[in-house]
CSV table of C-alpha atoms in Angstrom, one decimal:
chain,number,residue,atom,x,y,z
U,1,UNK,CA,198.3,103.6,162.3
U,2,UNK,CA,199.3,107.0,161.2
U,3,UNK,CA,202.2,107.3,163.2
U,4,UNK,CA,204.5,104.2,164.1
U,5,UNK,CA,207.9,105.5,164.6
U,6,UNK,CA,208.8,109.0,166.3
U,7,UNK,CA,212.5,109.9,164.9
U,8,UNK,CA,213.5,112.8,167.2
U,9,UNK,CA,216.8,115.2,166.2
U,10,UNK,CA,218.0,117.3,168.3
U,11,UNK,CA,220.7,120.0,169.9
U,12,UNK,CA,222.8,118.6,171.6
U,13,UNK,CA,221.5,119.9,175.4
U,14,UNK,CA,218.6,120.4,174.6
U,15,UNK,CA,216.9,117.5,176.1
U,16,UNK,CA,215.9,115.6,173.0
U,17,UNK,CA,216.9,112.2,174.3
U,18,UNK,CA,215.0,113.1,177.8
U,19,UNK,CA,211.9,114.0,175.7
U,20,UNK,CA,212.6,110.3,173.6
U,21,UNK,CA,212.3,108.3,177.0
U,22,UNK,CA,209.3,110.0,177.9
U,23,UNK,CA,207.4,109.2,174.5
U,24,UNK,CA,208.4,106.0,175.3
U,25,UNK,CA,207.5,105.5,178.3
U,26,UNK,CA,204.3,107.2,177.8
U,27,UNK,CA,203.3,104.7,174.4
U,28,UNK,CA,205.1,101.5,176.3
U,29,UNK,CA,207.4,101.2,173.0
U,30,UNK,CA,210.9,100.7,172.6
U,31,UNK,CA,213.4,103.7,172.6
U,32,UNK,CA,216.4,103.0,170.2
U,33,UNK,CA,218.8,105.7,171.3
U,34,UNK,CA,222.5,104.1,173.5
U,35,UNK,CA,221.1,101.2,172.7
U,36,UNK,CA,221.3,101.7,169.1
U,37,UNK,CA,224.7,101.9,169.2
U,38,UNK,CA,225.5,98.9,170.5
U,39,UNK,CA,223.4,97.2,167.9
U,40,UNK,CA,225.1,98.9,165.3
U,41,UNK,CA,228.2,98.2,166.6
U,42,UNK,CA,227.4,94.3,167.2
U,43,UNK,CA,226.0,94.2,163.5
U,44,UNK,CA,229.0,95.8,162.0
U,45,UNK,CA,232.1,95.2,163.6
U,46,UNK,CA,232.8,98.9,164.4
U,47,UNK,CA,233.3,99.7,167.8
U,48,UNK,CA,231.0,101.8,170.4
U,49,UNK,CA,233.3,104.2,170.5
U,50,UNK,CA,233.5,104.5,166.8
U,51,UNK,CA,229.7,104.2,166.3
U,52,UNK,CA,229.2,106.4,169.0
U,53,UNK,CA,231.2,109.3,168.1
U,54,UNK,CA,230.1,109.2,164.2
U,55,UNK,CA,227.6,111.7,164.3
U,56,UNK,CA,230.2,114.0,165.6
U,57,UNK,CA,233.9,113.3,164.6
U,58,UNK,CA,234.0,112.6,161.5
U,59,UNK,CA,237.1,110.8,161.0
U,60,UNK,CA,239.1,108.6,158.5
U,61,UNK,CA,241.0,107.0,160.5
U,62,UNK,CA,243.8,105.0,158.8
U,63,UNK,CA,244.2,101.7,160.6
U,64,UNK,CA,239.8,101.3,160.5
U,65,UNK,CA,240.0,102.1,157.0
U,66,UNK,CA,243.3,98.8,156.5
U,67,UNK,CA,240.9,96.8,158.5
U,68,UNK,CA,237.2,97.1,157.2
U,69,UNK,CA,238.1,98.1,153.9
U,70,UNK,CA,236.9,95.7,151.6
U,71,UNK,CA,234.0,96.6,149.9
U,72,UNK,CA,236.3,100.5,148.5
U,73,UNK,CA,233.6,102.3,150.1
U,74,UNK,CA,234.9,105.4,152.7
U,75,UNK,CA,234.4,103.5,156.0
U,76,UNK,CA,231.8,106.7,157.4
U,77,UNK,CA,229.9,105.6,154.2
U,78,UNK,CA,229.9,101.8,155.3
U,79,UNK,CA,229.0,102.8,159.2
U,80,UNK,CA,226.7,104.8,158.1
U,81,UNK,CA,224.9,101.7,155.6
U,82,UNK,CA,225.5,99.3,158.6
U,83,UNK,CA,223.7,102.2,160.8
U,84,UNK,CA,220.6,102.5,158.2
U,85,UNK,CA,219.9,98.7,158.0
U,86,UNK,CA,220.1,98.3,161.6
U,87,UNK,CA,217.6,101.3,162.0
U,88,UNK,CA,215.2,99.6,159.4
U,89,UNK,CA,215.6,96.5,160.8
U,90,UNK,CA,214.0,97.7,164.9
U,91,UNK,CA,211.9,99.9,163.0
U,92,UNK,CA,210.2,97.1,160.8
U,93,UNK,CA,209.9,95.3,164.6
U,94,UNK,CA,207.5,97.2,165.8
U,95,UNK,CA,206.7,100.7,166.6
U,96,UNK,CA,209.2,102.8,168.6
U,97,UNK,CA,211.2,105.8,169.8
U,98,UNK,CA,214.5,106.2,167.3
U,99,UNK,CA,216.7,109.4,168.5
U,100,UNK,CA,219.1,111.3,165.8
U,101,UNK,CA,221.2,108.8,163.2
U,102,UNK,CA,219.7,110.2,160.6
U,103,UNK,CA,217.0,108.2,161.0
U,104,UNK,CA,214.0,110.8,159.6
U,105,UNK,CA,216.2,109.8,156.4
U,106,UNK,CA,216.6,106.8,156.9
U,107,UNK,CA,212.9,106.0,156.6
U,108,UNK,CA,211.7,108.3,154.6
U,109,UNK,CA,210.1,106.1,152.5
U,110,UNK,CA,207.9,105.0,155.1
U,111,UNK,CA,204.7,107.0,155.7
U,112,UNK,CA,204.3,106.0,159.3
U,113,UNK,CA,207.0,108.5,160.7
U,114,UNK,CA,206.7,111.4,163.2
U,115,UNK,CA,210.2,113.3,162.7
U,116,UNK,CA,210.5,115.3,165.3
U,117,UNK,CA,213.6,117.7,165.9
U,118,UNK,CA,214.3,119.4,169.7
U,119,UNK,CA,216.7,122.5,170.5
U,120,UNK,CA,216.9,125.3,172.8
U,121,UNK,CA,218.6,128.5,173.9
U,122,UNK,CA,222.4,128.3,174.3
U,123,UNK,CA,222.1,128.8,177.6
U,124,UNK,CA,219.7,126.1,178.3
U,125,UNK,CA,221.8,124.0,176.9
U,126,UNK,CA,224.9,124.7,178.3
U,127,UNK,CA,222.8,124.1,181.9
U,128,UNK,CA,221.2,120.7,181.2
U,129,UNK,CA,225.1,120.0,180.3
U,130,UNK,CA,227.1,121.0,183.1
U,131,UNK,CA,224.3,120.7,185.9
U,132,UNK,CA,222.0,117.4,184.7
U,133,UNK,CA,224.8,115.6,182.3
U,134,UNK,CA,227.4,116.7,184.3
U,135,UNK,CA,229.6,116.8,181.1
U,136,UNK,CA,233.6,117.2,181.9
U,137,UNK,CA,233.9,120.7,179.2
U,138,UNK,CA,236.2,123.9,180.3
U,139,UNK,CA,233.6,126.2,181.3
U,140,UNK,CA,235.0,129.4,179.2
U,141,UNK,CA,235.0,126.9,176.4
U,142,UNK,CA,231.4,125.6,176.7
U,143,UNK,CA,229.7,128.1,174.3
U,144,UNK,CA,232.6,127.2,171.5
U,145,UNK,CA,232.3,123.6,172.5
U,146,UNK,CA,228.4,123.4,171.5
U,147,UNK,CA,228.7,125.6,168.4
U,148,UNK,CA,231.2,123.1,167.3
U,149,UNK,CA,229.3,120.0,168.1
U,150,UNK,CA,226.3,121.7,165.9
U,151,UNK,CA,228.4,122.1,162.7
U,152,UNK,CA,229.2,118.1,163.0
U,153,UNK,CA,226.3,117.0,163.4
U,154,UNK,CA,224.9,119.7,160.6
U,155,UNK,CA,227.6,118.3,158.3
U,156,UNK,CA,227.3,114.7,159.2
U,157,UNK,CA,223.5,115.3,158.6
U,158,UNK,CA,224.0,117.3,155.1
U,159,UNK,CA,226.9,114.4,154.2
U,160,UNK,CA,224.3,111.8,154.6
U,161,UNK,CA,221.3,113.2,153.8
U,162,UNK,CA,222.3,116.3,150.9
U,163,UNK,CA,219.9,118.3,153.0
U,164,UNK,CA,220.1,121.3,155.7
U,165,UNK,CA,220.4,119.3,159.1
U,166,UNK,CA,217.3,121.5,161.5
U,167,UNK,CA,215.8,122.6,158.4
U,168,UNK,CA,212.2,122.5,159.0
U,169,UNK,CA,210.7,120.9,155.9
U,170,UNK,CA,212.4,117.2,157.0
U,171,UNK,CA,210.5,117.3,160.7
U,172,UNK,CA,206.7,117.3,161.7
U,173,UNK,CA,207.3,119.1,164.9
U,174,UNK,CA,210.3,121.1,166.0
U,175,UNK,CA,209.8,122.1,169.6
U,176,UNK,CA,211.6,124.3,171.3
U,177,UNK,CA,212.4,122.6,175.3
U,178,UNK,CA,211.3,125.5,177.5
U,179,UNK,CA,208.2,124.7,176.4
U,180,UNK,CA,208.2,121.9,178.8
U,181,UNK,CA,209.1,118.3,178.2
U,182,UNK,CA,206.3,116.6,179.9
U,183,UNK,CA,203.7,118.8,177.9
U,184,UNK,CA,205.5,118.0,175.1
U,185,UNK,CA,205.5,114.1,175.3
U,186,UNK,CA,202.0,114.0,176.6
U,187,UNK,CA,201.2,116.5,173.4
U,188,UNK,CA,203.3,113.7,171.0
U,189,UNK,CA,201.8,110.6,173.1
U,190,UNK,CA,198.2,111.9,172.0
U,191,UNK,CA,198.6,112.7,168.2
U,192,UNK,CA,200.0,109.1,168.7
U,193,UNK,CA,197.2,107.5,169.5
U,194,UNK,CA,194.7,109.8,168.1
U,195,UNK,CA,196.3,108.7,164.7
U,196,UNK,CA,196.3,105.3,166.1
U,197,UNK,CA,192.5,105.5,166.7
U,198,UNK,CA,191.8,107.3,163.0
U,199,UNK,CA,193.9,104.5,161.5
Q,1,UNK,CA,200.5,134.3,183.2
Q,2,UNK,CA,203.0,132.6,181.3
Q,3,UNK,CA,201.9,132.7,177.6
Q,4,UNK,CA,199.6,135.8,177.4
Q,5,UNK,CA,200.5,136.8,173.5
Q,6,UNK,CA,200.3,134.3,170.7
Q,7,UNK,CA,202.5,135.3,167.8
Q,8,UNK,CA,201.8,133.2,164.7
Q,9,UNK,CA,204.8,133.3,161.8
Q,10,UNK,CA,203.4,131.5,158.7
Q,11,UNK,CA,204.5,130.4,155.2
Q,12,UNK,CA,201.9,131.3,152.4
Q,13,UNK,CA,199.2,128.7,152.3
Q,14,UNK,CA,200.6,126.4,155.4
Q,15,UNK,CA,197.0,127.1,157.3
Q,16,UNK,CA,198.7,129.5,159.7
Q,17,UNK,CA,195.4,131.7,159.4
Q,18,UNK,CA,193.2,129.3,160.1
Q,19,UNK,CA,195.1,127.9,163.5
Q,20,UNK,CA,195.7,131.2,164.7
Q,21,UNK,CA,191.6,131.7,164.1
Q,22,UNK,CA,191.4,127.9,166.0
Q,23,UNK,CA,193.6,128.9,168.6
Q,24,UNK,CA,191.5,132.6,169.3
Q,25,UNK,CA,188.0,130.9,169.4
Q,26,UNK,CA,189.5,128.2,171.6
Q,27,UNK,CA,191.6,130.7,173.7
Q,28,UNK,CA,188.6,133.3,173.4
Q,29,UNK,CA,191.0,136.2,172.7
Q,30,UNK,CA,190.8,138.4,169.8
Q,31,UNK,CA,192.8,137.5,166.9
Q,32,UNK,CA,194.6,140.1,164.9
Q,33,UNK,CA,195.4,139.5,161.2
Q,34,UNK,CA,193.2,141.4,158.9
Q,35,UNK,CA,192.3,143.4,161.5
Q,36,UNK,CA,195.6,144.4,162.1
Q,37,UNK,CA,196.2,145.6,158.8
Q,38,UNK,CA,193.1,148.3,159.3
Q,39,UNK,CA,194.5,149.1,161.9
Q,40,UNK,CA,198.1,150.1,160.9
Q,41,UNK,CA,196.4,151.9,158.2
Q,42,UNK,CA,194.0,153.9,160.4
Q,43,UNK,CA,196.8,155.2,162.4
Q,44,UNK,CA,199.8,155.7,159.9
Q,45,UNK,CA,198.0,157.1,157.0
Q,46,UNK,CA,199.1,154.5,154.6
Q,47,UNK,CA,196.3,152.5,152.6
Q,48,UNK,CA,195.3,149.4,153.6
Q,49,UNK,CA,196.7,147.6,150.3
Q,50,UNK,CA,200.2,149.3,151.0
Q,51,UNK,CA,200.2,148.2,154.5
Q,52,UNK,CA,198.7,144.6,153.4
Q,53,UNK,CA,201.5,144.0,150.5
Q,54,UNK,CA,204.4,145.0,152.9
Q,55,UNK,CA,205.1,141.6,154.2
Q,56,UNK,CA,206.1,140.3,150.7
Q,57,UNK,CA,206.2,143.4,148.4
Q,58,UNK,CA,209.4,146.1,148.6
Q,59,UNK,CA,208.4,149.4,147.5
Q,60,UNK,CA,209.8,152.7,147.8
Q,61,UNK,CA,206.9,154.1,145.8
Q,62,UNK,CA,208.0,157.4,144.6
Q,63,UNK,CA,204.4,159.0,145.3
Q,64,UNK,CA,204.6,158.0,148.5
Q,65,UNK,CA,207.7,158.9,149.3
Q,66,UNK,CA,206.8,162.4,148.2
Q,67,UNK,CA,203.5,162.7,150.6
Q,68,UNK,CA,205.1,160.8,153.6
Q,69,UNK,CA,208.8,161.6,153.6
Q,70,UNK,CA,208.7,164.2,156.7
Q,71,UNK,CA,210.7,162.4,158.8
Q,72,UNK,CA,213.9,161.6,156.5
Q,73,UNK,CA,213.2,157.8,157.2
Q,74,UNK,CA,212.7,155.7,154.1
Q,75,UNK,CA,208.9,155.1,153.7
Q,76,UNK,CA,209.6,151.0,154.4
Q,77,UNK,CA,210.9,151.7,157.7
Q,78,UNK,CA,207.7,154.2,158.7
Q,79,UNK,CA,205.5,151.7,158.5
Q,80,UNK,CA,207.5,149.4,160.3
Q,81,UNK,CA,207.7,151.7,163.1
Q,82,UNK,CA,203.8,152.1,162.7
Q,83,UNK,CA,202.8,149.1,162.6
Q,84,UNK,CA,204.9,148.0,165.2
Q,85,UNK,CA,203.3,150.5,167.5
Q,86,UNK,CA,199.9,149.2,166.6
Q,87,UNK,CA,201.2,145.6,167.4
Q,88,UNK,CA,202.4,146.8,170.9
Q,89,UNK,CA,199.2,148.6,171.6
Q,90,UNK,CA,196.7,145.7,170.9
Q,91,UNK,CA,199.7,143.1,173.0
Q,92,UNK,CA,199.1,145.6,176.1
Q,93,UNK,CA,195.7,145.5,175.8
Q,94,UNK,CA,194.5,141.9,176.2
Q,95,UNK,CA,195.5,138.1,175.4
Q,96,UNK,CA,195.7,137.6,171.9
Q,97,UNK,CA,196.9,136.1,168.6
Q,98,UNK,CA,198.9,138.0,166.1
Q,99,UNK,CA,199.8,136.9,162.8
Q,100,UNK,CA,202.7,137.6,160.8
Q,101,UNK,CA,204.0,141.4,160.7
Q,102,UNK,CA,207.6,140.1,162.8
Q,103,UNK,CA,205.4,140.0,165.9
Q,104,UNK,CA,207.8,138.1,167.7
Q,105,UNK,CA,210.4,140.3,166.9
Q,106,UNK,CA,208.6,143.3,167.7
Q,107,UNK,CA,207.1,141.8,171.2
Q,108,UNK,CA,210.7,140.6,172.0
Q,109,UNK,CA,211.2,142.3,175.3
Q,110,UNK,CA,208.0,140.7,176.9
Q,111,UNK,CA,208.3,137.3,178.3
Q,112,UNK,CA,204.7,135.8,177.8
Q,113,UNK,CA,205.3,135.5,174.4
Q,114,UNK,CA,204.9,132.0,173.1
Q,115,UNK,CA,206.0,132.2,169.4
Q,116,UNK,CA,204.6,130.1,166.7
Q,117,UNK,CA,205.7,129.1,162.9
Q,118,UNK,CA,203.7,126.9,160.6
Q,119,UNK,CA,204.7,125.4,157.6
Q,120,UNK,CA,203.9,122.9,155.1
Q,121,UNK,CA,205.4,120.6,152.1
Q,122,UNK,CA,204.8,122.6,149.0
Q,123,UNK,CA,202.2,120.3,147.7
Q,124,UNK,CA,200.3,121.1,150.4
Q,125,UNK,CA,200.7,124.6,150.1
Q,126,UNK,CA,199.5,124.8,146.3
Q,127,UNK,CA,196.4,122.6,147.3
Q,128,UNK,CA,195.5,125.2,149.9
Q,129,UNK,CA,195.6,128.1,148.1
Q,130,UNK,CA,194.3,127.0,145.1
Q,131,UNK,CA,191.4,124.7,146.4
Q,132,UNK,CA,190.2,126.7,149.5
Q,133,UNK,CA,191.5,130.3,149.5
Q,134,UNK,CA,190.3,130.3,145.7
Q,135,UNK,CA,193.6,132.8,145.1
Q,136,UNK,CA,194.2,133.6,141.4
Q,137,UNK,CA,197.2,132.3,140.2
Q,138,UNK,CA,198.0,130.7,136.9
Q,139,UNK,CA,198.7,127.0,137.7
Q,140,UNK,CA,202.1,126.3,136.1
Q,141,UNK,CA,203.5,129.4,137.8
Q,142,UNK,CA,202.1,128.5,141.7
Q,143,UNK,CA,205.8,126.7,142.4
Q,144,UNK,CA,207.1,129.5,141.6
Q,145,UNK,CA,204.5,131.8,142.7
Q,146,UNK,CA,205.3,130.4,146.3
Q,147,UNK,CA,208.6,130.3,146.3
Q,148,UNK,CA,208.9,134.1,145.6
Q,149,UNK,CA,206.6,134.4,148.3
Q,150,UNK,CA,208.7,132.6,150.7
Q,151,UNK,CA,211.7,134.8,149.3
Q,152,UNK,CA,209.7,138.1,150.2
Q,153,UNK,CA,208.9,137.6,153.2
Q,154,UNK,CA,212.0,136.3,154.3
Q,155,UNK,CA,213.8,139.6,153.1
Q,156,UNK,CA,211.2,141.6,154.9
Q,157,UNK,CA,211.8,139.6,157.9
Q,158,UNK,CA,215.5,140.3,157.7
Q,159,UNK,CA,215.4,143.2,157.0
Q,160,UNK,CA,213.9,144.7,160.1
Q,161,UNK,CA,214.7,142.1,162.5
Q,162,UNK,CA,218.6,141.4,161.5
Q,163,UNK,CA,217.5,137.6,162.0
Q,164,UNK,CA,216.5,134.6,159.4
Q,165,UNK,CA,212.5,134.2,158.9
Q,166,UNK,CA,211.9,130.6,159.8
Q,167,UNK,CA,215.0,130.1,161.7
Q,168,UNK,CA,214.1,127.7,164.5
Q,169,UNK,CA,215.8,129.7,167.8
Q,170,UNK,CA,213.3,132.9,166.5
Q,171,UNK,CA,210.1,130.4,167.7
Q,172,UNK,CA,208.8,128.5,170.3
Q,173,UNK,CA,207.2,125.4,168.4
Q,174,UNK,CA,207.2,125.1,164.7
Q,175,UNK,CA,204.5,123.1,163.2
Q,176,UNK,CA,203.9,121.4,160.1
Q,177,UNK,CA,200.6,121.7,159.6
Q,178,UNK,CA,199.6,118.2,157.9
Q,179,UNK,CA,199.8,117.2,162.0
Q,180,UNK,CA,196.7,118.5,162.1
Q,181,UNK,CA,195.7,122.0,162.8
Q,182,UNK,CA,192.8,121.0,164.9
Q,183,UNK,CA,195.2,119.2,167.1
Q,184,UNK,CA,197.8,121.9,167.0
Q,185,UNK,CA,194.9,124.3,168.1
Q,186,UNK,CA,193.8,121.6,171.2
Q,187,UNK,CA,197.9,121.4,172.3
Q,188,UNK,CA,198.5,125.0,172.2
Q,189,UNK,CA,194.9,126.3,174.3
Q,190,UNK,CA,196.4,123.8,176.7
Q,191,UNK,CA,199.7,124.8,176.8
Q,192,UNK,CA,198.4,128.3,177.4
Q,193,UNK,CA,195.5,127.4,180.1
Q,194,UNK,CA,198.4,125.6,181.6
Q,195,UNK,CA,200.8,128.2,181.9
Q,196,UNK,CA,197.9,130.2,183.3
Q,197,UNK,CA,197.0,128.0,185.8
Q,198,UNK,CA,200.9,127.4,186.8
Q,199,UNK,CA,201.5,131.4,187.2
């Protein structure tokens, strides 16, 4: 099988995790997206929240770093090892949907991976936000608010990774939404199995 | 019609050519690449080898200068103009493909534009151009070679459009091309017949 595991980055609004669940659906695999971060968070001790908010906030926070601080390592650096095995772990199960956590990075010594990254239009984005995730964010702020949630995730990408975080030379694919979701997964769902068949 | 135009950004040796050729014959639309170049030339007066090096080669020739400086405007920016007239022309004309020249940038104001970028790993890139476009270039320099290439072009692209070559928000889809161009070719002729059938 050429391709295994789909890894899909993404803007955030841009419908990347909406285009995951259809992939998923479409191959009858397993999508590793919320659900990712509870395993991380059972496999680590971290919580959710922490896990959760990694790609985002990157914090230091001086009573996590008291409590898990045993091995010297900056605790971001220990999430983000407990992350990675946990991401090797589902995708040495069997083949699946995995959505942003690096994960293109994560397994890039595997030659089975479809690294796809998804983004749109500001104003795309700010509409699936407000109108489909129905996100609580001051509307005057909304445009600052998503600029800002780009440079974390560029810089907890570029921490993690030393390299540009949408730069096209780590994805396959990088498809712009308007395109169409549903063309899009249906697209993804038959180089899928077209590779599958060739394998 | 939603996607009537198919503009076709490219890094040197990626196989942009040859999907834009799949996508035409597929589509059955003319495809405008070489052609174009005869064209621009027929109607500004520059030669064809100006016109063709002006993607990736900066020149304010003096000569030239001399014989087409009536308009005050430095040479560069002539043929810009030029060959962006040419570009609207054939756009207005009929369904078709267009490579390279900032097509997208120049056919911004439509809306049935769907704008492509191909790229590939470098490896890739040297294979092409050495083992099927046959181009002469000394074999410990091609890294190099390319990368200058890459550095060209993205001037030239900045230059006239204010906006970064390659820069994900300037495209629709961009496409690695080890997917598979014939693939690439099969989603976008849908993607278009689609979007016909849908407008």
């Amino acid at each position: 099988m050429k391709y295994a595991v789909i890894t899909i980055g993404r803007e955030h609004g841009s419908g990347g995790r909406l285009l995951a669940q259809k992939i998923a659906d479409a191959l009858n695999i397993p999508l590793y997206d919320k659900k990712l971060i509870h395993m991380i968070a059972s496999e680590s001790g971290f919580s959710e929240k922490y896990v959760e908010q990694a790609e985002t906030k990157h914090t230091s926070s001086f009573l996590y770093n008291l409590y898990f601080d045993s091995t010297n390592l900056p605790i971001d650096d220990q999430l983000f090892i407990a992350q990675s095995n946990v991401i090797k772990k589902a995708a040495a199960q069997s083949p699946c949907v995995i959505v942003g956590r690096c994960a293109n990075y994560v397994l890039r010594k595997r030659t089975d991976c479809l690294n796809l990254f998804v983004y749109a239009p500001m104003e795309e984005r700010i509409h699936r936000i407000t109108e489909e995730y129905h996100e609580q964010v001051p509307n005057k702020d909304i445009h600052r608010y998503l600029e800002k949630y780009d440079k974390q995730r560029a810089a907890y990408y570029e921490r993690f990774t030393g390299e540009r975080w949408g730069d096209r030379h780590q994805y396959h694919l990088m498809i712009n939404s308007t395109v169409g979701l549903d063309h899009i997964a249906d697209h993804i769902m038959k180089l899928v199995k077209e590779s599958d068949a060739n394998a």
